[in-house]
Coordinates of C-alpha atoms and ligand atoms in Angstrom, one line a residue:
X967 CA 0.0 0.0 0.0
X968 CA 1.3 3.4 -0.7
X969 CA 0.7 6.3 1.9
X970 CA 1.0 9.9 0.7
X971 CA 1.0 12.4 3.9
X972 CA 0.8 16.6 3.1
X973 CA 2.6 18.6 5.9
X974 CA 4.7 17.0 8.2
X975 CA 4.8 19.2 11.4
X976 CA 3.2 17.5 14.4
X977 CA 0.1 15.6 13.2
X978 CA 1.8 14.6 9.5
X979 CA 4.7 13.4 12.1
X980 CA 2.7 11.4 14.5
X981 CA 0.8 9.6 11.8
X982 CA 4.1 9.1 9.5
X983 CA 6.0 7.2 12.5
X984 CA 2.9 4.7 13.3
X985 CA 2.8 4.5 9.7
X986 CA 6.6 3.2 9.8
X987 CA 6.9 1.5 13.3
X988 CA 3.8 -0.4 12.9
X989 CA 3.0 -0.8 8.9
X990 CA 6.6 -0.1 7.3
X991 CA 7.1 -3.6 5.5
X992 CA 6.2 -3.9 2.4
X993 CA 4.6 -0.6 2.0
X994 CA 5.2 2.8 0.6
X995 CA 5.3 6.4 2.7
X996 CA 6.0 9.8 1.0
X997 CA 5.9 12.6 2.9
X998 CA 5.2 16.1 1.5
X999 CA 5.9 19.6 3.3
X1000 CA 5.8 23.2 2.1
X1001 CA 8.1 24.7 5.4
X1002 CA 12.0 23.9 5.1
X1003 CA 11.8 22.6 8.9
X1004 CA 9.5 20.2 10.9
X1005 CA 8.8 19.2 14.2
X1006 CA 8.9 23.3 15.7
X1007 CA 7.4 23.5 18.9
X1008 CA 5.4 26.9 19.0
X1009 CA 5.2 26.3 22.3
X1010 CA 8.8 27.5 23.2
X1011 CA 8.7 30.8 20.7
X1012 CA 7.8 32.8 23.9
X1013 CA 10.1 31.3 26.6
X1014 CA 12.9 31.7 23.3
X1015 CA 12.1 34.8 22.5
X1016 CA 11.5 36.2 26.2
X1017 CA 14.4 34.4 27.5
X1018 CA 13.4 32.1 29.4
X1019 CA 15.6 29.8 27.8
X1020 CA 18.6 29.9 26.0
X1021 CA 17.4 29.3 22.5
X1022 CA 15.2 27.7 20.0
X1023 CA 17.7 24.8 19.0
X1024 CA 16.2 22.4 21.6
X1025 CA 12.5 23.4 20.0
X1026 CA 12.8 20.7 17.3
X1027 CA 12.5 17.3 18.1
X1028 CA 13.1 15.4 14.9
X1029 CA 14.5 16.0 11.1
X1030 CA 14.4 14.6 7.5
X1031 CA 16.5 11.8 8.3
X1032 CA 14.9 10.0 10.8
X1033 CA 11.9 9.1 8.4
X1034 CA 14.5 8.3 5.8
X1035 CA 16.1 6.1 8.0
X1036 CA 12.9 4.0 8.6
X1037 CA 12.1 4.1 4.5
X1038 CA 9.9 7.0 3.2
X1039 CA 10.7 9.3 1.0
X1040 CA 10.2 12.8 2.7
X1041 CA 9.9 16.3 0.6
X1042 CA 10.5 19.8 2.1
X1043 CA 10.1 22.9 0.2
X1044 CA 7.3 21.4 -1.5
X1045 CA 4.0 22.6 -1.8
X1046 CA 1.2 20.5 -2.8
X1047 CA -0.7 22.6 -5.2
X1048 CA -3.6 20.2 -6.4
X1049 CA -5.5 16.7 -5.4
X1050 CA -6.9 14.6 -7.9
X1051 CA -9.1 12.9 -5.8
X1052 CA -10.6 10.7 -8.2
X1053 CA -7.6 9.3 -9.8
X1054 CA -6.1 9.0 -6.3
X1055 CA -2.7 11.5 -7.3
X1056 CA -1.3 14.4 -5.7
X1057 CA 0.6 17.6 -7.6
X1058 CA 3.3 19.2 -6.0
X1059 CA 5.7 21.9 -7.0
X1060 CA 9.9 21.7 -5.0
X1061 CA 10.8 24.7 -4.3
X1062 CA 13.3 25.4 -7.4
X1063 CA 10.0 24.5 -9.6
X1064 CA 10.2 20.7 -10.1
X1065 CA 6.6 19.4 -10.7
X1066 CA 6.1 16.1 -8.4
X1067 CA 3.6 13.6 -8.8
X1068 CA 2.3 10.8 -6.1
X1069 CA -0.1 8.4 -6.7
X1070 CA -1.6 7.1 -3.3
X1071 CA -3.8 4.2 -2.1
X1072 CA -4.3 6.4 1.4
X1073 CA -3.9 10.0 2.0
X1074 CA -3.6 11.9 5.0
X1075 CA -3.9 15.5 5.3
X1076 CA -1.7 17.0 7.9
X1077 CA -2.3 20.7 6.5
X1078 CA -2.5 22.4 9.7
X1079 CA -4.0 26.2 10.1
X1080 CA -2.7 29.3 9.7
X1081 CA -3.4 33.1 11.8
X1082 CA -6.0 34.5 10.8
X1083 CA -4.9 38.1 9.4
X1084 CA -6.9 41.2 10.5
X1085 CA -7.3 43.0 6.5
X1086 CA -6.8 46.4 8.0
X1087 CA -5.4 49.3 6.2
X1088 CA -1.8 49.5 6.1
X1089 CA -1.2 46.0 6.9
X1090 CA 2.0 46.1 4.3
X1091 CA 4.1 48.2 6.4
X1092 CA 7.0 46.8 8.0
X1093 CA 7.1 46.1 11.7
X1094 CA 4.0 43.9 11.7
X1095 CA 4.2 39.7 12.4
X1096 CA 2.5 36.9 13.0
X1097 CA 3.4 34.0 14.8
X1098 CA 3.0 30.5 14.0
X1099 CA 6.2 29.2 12.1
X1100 CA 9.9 29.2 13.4
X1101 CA 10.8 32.3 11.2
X1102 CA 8.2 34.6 12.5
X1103 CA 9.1 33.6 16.1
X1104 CA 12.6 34.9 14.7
X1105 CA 11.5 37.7 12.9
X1106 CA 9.8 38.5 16.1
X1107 CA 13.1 38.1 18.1
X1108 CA 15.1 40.2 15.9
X1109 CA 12.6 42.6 15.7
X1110 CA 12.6 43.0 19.5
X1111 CA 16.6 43.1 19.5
X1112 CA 16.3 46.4 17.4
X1113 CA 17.6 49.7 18.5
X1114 CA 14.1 52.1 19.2
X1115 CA 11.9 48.9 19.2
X1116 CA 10.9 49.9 22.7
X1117 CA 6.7 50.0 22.5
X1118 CA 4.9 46.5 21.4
X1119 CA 1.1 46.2 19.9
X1120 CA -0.3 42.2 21.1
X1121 CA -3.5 42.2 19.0
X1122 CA -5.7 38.9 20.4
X1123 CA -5.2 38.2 24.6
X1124 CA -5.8 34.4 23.6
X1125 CA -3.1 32.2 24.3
X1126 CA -0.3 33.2 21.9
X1127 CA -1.1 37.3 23.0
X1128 CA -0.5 36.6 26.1
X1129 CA 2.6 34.7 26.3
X1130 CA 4.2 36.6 23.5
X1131 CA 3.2 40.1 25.6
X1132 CA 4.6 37.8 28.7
X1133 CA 8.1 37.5 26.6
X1134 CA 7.9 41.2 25.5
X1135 CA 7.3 42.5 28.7
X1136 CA 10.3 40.3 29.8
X1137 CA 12.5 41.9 27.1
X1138 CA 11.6 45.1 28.6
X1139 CA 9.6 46.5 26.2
X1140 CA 6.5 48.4 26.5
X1141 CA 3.4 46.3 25.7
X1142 CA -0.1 47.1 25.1
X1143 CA -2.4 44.3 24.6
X1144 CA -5.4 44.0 23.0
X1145 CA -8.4 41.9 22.7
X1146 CA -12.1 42.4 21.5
X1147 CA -13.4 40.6 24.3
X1148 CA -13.8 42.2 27.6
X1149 CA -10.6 40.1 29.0
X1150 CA -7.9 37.3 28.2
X1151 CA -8.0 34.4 27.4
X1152 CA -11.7 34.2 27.2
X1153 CA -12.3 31.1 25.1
X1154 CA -10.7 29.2 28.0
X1155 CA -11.8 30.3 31.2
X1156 CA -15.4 31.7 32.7
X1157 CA -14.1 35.6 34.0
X1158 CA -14.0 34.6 37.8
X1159 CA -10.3 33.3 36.2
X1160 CA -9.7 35.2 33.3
X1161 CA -9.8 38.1 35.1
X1162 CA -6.8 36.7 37.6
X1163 CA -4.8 36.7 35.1
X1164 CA -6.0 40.2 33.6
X1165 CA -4.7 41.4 37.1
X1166 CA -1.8 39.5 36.9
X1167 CA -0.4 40.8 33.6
X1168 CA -1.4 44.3 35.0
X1169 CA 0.9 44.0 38.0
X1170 CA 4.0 43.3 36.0
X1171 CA 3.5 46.3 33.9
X1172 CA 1.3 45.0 30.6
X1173 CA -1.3 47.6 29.2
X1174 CA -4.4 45.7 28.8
X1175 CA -7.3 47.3 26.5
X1176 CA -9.7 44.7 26.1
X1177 CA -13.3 45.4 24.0
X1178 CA -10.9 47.3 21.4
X1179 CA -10.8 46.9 18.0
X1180 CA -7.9 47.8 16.0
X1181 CA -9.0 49.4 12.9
X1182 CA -5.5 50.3 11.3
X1183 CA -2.4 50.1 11.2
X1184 CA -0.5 53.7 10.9
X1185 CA 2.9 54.1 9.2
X1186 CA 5.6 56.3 7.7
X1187 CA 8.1 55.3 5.4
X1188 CA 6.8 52.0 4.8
X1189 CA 7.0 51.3 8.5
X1190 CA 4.6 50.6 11.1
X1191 CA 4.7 53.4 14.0
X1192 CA 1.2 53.5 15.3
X1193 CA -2.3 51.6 16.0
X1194 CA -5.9 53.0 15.6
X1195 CA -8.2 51.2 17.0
X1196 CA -11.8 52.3 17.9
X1197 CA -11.2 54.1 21.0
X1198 CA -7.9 55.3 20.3
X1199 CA -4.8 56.4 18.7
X1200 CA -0.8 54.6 20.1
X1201 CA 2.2 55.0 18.9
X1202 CA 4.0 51.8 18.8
X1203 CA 7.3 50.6 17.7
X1204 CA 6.2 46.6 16.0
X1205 CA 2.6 44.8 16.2
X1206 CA 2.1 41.1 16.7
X1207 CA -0.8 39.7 15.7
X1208 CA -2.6 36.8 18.0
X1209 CA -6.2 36.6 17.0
X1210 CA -6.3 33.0 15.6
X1211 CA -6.0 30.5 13.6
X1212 CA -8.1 29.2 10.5
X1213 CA -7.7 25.5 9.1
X1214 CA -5.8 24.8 6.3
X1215 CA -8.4 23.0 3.9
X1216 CA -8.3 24.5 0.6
X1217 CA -6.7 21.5 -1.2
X1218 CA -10.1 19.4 -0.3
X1219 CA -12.3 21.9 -0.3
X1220 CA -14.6 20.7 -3.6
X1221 CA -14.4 17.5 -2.5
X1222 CA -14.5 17.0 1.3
X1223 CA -17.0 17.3 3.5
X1224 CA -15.9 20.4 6.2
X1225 CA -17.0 21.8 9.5
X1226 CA -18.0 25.4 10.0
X1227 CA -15.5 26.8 10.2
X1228 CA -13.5 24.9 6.8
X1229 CA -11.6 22.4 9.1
X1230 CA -12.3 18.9 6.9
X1231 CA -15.0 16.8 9.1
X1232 CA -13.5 13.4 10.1
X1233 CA -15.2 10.4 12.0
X1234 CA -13.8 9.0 15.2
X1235 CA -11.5 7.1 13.1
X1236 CA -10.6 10.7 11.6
X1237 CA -11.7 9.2 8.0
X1238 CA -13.4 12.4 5.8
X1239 CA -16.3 11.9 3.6
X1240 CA -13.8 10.7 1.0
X1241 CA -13.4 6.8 2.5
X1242 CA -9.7 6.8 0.9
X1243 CA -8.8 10.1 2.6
X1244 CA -8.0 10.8 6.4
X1245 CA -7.3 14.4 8.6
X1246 CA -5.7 14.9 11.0
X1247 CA -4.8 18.0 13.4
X1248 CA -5.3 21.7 13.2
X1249 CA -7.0 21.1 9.4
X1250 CA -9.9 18.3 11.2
X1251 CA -12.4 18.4 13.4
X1252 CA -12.3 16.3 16.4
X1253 CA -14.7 14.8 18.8
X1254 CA -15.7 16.7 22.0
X1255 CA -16.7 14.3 25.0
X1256 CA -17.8 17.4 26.9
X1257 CA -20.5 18.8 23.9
X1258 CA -20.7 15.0 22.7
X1259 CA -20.2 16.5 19.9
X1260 CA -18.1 17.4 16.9
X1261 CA -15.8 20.5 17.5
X1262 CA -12.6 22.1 16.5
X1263 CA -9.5 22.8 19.3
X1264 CA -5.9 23.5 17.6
X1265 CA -3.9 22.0 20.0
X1266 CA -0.5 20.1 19.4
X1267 CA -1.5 17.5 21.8
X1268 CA -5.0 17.0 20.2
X1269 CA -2.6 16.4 16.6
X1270 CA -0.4 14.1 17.7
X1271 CA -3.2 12.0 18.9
X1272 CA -5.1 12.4 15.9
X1273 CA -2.2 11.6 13.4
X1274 CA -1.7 8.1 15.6
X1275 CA -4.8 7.5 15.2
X1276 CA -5.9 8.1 11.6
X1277 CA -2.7 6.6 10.5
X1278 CA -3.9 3.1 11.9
X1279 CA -6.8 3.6 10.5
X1280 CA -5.6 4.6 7.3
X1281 CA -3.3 1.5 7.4
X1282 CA -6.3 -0.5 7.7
X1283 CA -6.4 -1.0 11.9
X1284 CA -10.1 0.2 13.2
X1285 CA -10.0 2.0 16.3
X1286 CA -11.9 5.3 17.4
X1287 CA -9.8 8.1 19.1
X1288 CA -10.8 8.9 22.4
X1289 CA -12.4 12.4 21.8
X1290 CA -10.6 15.4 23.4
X1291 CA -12.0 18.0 26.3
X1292 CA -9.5 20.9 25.1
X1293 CA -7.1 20.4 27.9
X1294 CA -5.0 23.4 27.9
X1295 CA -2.7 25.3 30.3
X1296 CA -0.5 28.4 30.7
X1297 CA 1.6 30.0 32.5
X1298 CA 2.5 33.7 32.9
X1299 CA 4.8 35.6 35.6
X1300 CA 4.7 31.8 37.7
X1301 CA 0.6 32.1 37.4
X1302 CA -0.5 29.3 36.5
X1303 CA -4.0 28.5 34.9
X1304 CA -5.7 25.1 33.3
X1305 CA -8.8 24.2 32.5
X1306 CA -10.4 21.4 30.8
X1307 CA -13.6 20.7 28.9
X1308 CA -16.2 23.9 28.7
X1309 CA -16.2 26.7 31.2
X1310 CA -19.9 28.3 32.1
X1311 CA -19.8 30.5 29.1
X1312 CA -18.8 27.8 26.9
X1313 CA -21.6 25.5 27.9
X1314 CA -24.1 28.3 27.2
X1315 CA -22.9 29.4 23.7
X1316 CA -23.3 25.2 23.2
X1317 CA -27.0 25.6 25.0
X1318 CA -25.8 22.8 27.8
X1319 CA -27.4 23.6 30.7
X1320 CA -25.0 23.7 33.7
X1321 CA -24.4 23.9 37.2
X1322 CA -20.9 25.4 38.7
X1323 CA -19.3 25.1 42.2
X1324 CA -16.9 26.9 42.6
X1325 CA -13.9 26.6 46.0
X1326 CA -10.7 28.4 47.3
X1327 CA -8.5 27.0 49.7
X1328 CA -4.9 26.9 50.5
X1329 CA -3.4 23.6 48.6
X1330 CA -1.1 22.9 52.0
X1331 CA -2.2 22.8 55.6
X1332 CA -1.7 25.8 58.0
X1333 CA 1.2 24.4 59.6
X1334 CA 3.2 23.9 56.6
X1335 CA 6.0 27.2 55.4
X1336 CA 3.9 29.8 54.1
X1337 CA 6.9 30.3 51.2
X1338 CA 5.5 26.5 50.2
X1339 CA 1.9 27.3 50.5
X1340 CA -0.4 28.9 47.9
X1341 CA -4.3 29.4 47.1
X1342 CA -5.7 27.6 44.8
X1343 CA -9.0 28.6 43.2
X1344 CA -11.0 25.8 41.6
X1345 CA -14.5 25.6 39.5
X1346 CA -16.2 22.2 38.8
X1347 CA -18.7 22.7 35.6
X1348 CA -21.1 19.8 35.3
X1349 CA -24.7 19.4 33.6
X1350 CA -28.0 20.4 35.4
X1351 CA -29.4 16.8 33.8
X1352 CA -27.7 14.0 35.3
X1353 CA -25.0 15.9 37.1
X1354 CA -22.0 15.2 34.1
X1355 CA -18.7 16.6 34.8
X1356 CA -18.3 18.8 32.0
X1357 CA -15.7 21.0 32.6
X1358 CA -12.9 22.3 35.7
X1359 CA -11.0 25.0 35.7
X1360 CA -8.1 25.9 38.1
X1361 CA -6.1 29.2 39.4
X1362 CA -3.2 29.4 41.5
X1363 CA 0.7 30.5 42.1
X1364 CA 1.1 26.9 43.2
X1365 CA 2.1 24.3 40.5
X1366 CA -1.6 22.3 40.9
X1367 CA -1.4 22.1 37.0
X1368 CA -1.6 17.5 37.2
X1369 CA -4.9 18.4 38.3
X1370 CA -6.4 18.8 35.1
X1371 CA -5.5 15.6 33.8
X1372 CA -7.7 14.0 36.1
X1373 CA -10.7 16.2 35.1
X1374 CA -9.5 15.2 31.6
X1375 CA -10.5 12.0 32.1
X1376 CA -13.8 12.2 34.2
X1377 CA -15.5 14.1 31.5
X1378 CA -13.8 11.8 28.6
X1379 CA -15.5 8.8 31.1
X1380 CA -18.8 10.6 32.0
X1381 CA -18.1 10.9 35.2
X1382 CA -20.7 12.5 37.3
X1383 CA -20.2 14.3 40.5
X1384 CA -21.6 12.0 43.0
X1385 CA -18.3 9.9 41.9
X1386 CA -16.2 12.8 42.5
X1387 CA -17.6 13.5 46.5
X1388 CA -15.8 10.5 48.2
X1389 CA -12.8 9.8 45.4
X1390 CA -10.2 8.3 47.3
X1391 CA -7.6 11.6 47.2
X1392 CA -4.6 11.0 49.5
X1393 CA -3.9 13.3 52.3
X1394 CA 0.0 13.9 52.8
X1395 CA 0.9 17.2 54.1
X1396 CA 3.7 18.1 51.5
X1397 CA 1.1 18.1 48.6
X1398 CA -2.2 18.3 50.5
X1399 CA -4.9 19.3 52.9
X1400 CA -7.0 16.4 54.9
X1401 CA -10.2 18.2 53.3
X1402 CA -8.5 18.9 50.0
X1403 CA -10.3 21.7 47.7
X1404 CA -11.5 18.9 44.7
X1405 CA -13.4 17.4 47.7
X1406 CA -14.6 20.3 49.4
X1407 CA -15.7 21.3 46.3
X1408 CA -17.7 18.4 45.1
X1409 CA -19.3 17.9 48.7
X1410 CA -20.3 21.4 49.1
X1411 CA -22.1 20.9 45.2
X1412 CA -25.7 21.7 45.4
X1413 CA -25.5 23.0 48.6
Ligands
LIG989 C1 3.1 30.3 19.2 C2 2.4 29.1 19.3 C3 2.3 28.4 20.6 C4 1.6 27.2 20.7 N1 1.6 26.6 22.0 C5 0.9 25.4 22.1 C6 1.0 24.7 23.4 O1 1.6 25.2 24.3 N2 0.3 23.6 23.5 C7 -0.4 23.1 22.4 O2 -1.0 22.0 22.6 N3 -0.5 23.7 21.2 C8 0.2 24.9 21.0 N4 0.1 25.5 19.8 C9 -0.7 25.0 18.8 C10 0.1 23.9 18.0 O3 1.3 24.4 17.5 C11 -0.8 23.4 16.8 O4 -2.0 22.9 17.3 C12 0.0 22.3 16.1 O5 1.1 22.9 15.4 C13 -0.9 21.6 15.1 O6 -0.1 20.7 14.4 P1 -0.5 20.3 12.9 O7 0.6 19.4 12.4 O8 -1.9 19.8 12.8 O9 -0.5 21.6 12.0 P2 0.7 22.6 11.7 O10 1.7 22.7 12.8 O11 0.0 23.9 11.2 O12 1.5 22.0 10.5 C14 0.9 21.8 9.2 C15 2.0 21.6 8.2 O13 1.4 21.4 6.9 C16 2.2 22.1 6.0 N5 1.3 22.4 4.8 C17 0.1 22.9 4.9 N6 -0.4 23.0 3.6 C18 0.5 22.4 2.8 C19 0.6 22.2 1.4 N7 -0.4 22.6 0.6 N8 1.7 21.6 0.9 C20 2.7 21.2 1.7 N9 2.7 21.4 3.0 C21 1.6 22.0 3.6 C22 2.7 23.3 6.7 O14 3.9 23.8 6.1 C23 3.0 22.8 8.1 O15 4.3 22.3 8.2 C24 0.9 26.7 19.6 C25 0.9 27.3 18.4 C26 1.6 28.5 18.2 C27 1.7 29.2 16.9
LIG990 N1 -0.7 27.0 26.2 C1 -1.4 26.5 25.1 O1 -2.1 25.5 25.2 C2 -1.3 27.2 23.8 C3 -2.2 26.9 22.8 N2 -2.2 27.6 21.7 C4 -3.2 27.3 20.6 O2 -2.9 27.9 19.4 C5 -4.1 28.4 18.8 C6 -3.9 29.8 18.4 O3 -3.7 30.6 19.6 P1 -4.2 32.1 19.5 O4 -3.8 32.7 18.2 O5 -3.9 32.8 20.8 O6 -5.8 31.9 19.4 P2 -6.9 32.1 20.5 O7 -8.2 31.6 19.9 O8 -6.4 31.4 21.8 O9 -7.0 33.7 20.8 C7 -7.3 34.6 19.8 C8 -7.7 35.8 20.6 O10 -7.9 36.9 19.7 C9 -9.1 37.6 20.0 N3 -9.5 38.3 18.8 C10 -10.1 37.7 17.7 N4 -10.3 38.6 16.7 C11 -9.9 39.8 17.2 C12 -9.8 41.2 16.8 N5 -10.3 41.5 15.5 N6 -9.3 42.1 17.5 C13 -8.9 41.9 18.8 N7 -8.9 40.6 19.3 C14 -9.4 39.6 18.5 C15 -10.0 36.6 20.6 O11 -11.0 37.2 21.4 C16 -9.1 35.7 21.3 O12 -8.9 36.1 22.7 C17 -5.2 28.2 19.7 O13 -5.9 27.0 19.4 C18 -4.5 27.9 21.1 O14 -5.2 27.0 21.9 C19 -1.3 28.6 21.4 C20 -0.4 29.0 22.4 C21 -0.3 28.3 23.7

């Protein structure tokens, strides 16, 4: 069997290596990719470019050879312009112009998304970036290295605005951040915690203006040196925009089936409407266990479990992936904030009716060092029908951030919160309280 597999960053990667470790003999893998590097963690642009850590070297975690050495053929510089779907062959164009052909039994589109650009006058001027590959992190980086760069623009508080204004702010820079909603993060977190962090990027020094729309980008010379927006006028020095991304899904879109918002709709075995054809990753859907429904997160842990997946299903292996909850974390100036599955907000813009309980306590006892000790704030979301965990979010300086997983897994298992009440949770002083706040929490539900 030959398997062709377009874009090879962390979903094409995931589903190439089950491909090769479990399938390899006897059958075919090419690998197609437009970028001239794979395997970037995004993750590490802000610690690399706010110094957190040394540099970006350590941010890749494999390379052309590796899948060479286990048999495929792999392709960088190479954009796949055009899929015959019918006669099962894909058209690609290397990067000095060679026209490439691949016939395939089973494809698997790794496409991935791309930030979604705000089409604002003056959007041509220098000093503007995105951030999604490893050369706009470094674009950012230089650009923040630059004599007079002193005053940064974050357009979209989500979770790449926030740790990039984190890493600016770090640098020393002047930051103003900006998000149409009223605070950050808000796709993640019901306000109660949004609004923690909206205090906590105050205190070291960011300029939040939330419910502000930037309407234009101001120049001279062909640079950027200013930002309108609807309430105001700043000068700034660069902008970095963080409002989103959209999924890549133009080379199936005549011929796929696609979600709402153009991501290709997959199965549980992350097949599309094309039985021959599987997506996986940033450019698919993926199955909620908290809506019980179909949904879209772009997450790099949702794509690597998608490409393992799809790949064995591709290779002919049946099995269903186990649905996601959107598990997600951050952390900014040591705060650290996770949730899992859908806050209150979330569960109303999905018309879920829910109950919350929400608890703060200290996550050590009284006795222990106060230096060791922190509060933790913690909301349990669960339906009003049946009591179904649907969703926990959690606050806190302390590193509580394991928790999540746990809540990860309740609402991938339906658990429901009489379950939750009398959970064996061990008590040692070092990590915890006798009453510990998950308990507290669950016991005091309904009250
Ligand atoms: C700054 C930043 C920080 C992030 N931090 C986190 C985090 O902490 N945790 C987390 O879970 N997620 C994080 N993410 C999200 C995560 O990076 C994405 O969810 C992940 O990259 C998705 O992987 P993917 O392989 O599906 O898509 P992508 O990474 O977008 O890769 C798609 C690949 O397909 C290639 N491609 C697309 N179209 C074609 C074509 N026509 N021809 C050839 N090649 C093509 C592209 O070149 C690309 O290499 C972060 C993202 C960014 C930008
Ligand atoms: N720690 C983590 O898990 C991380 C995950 N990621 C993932 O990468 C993806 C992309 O992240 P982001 O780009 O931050 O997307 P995002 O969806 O997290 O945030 C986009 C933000 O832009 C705002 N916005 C949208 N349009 C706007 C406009 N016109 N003006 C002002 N604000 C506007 C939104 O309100 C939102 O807060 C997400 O799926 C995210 O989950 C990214 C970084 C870290």
């Amino acid at each position: 069997m030959k398997f062709v597999i377009v874009g090879t960053n962390h979903a094409g990667i995931a589903a190439a290596n089950t491909i090769l470790d479990n399938y390899g003999e006897g059958n075919e893998l090419v690998m197609l990719d437009r970028n001239s590097n794979l395997s970037y963690l995004g993750c590490g642009t802000a610690l690399w470019v706010g110094r957190q850590i040394d540099g970006y070297e350590g941010l890749f975690y494999t390379k052309p050879e590796d899948f060479e050495a286990k048999g495929a053929k792999i392709s960088l510089e190479t954009n796949v312009e055009k899929v015959d779907f019918d006669k099962k062959v894909v058209y690609a164009k290397t990067k000095d112009g060679q026209k490439i052909e691949e016939s395939y039994d089973k494809l698997i589109l790794a496409e991935g998304s791309a930030p979604i650009a705000p089409n604002l006058p003056g959007k041509d001027l220098d000093g503007i970036h995105f951030l999604k590959l490893f050369q706009e992190g470094q674009a950012v980086d230089q650009e923040l290295s630059k004599e007079g760069v002193d005053t940064v623009a974050v357009i979209g508080a989500g979770y790449i605005g926030v740790e990039i204004a984190e890493a600016a702010r770090r640098r020393g820079k002047n930051v103003l951040l900006f998000d149409a909603e009223d605070t950050c993060l808000a796709s993640y977190y019901d306000k109660e915690f949004s609004q923690l962090m909206d205090e906590n990027l105050k205190e070291n020094g960011i300029e939040t203006h939330y419910g502000e729309f930037a309407q234009e980008y101001l120049g001279e010379n062909g640079r950027v040196t200013g930002l309108k927006t609807d309430k105001g006028q700043y000068e700034v020095d660069t902008v970095i925009n963080c409002i989103g991304f959209r999924p890549n899904s133009n080379l199936g879109e005549d011929h796929l089936e696609r979600f709402g918002n153009g991501a290709y709709l997959v199965n549980r075995g992350f097949q599309t409407s094309d039985p021959d054809v599987y997506a996986v990753g940033d450019c698919a859907t993926n199955y909620s266990n908290a809506l019980q429904d179909t949904t879209y997160i772009a997450l790099a842990s949702n794509a690597v479990r998608a490409g393992i997946v799809g790949a064995h299903n591709a290779a002919g292996t049946a099995i269903d992936g186990a649905g996601v909850q959107g598990s997600n974390g951050i952390e900014i100036f040591d705060l650290k904030l996770v949730s899992t599955g859908l806050s209150v907000k979330a569960a109303k813009k999905a018309d879920i009716p829910v109950k919350f309980v929400d608890y703060e306590d200290l996550q050590l006892p009284g006795f222990m060092p106060e230096e060791k000790n922190e509060k933790v704030k913690i909301r349990i979301v669960y339906t009003e029908e049946g009591n179904r965990i649907v969703g926990a979010q959690l606050a806190s300086h302390y590193d509580m951030h394991q928790l999540i997983h746990m809540f990860s897994l309740a609402i991938q298992e339906g658990l429901t919160m009489d379950k939750l009440q009398l959970l064996d949770i061990f008590f040692l002083p070092h990590y915890n309280q006798p009453y510990n706040y998950v308990t507290m929490a669950a016991l005091s539900a309904d009250k």
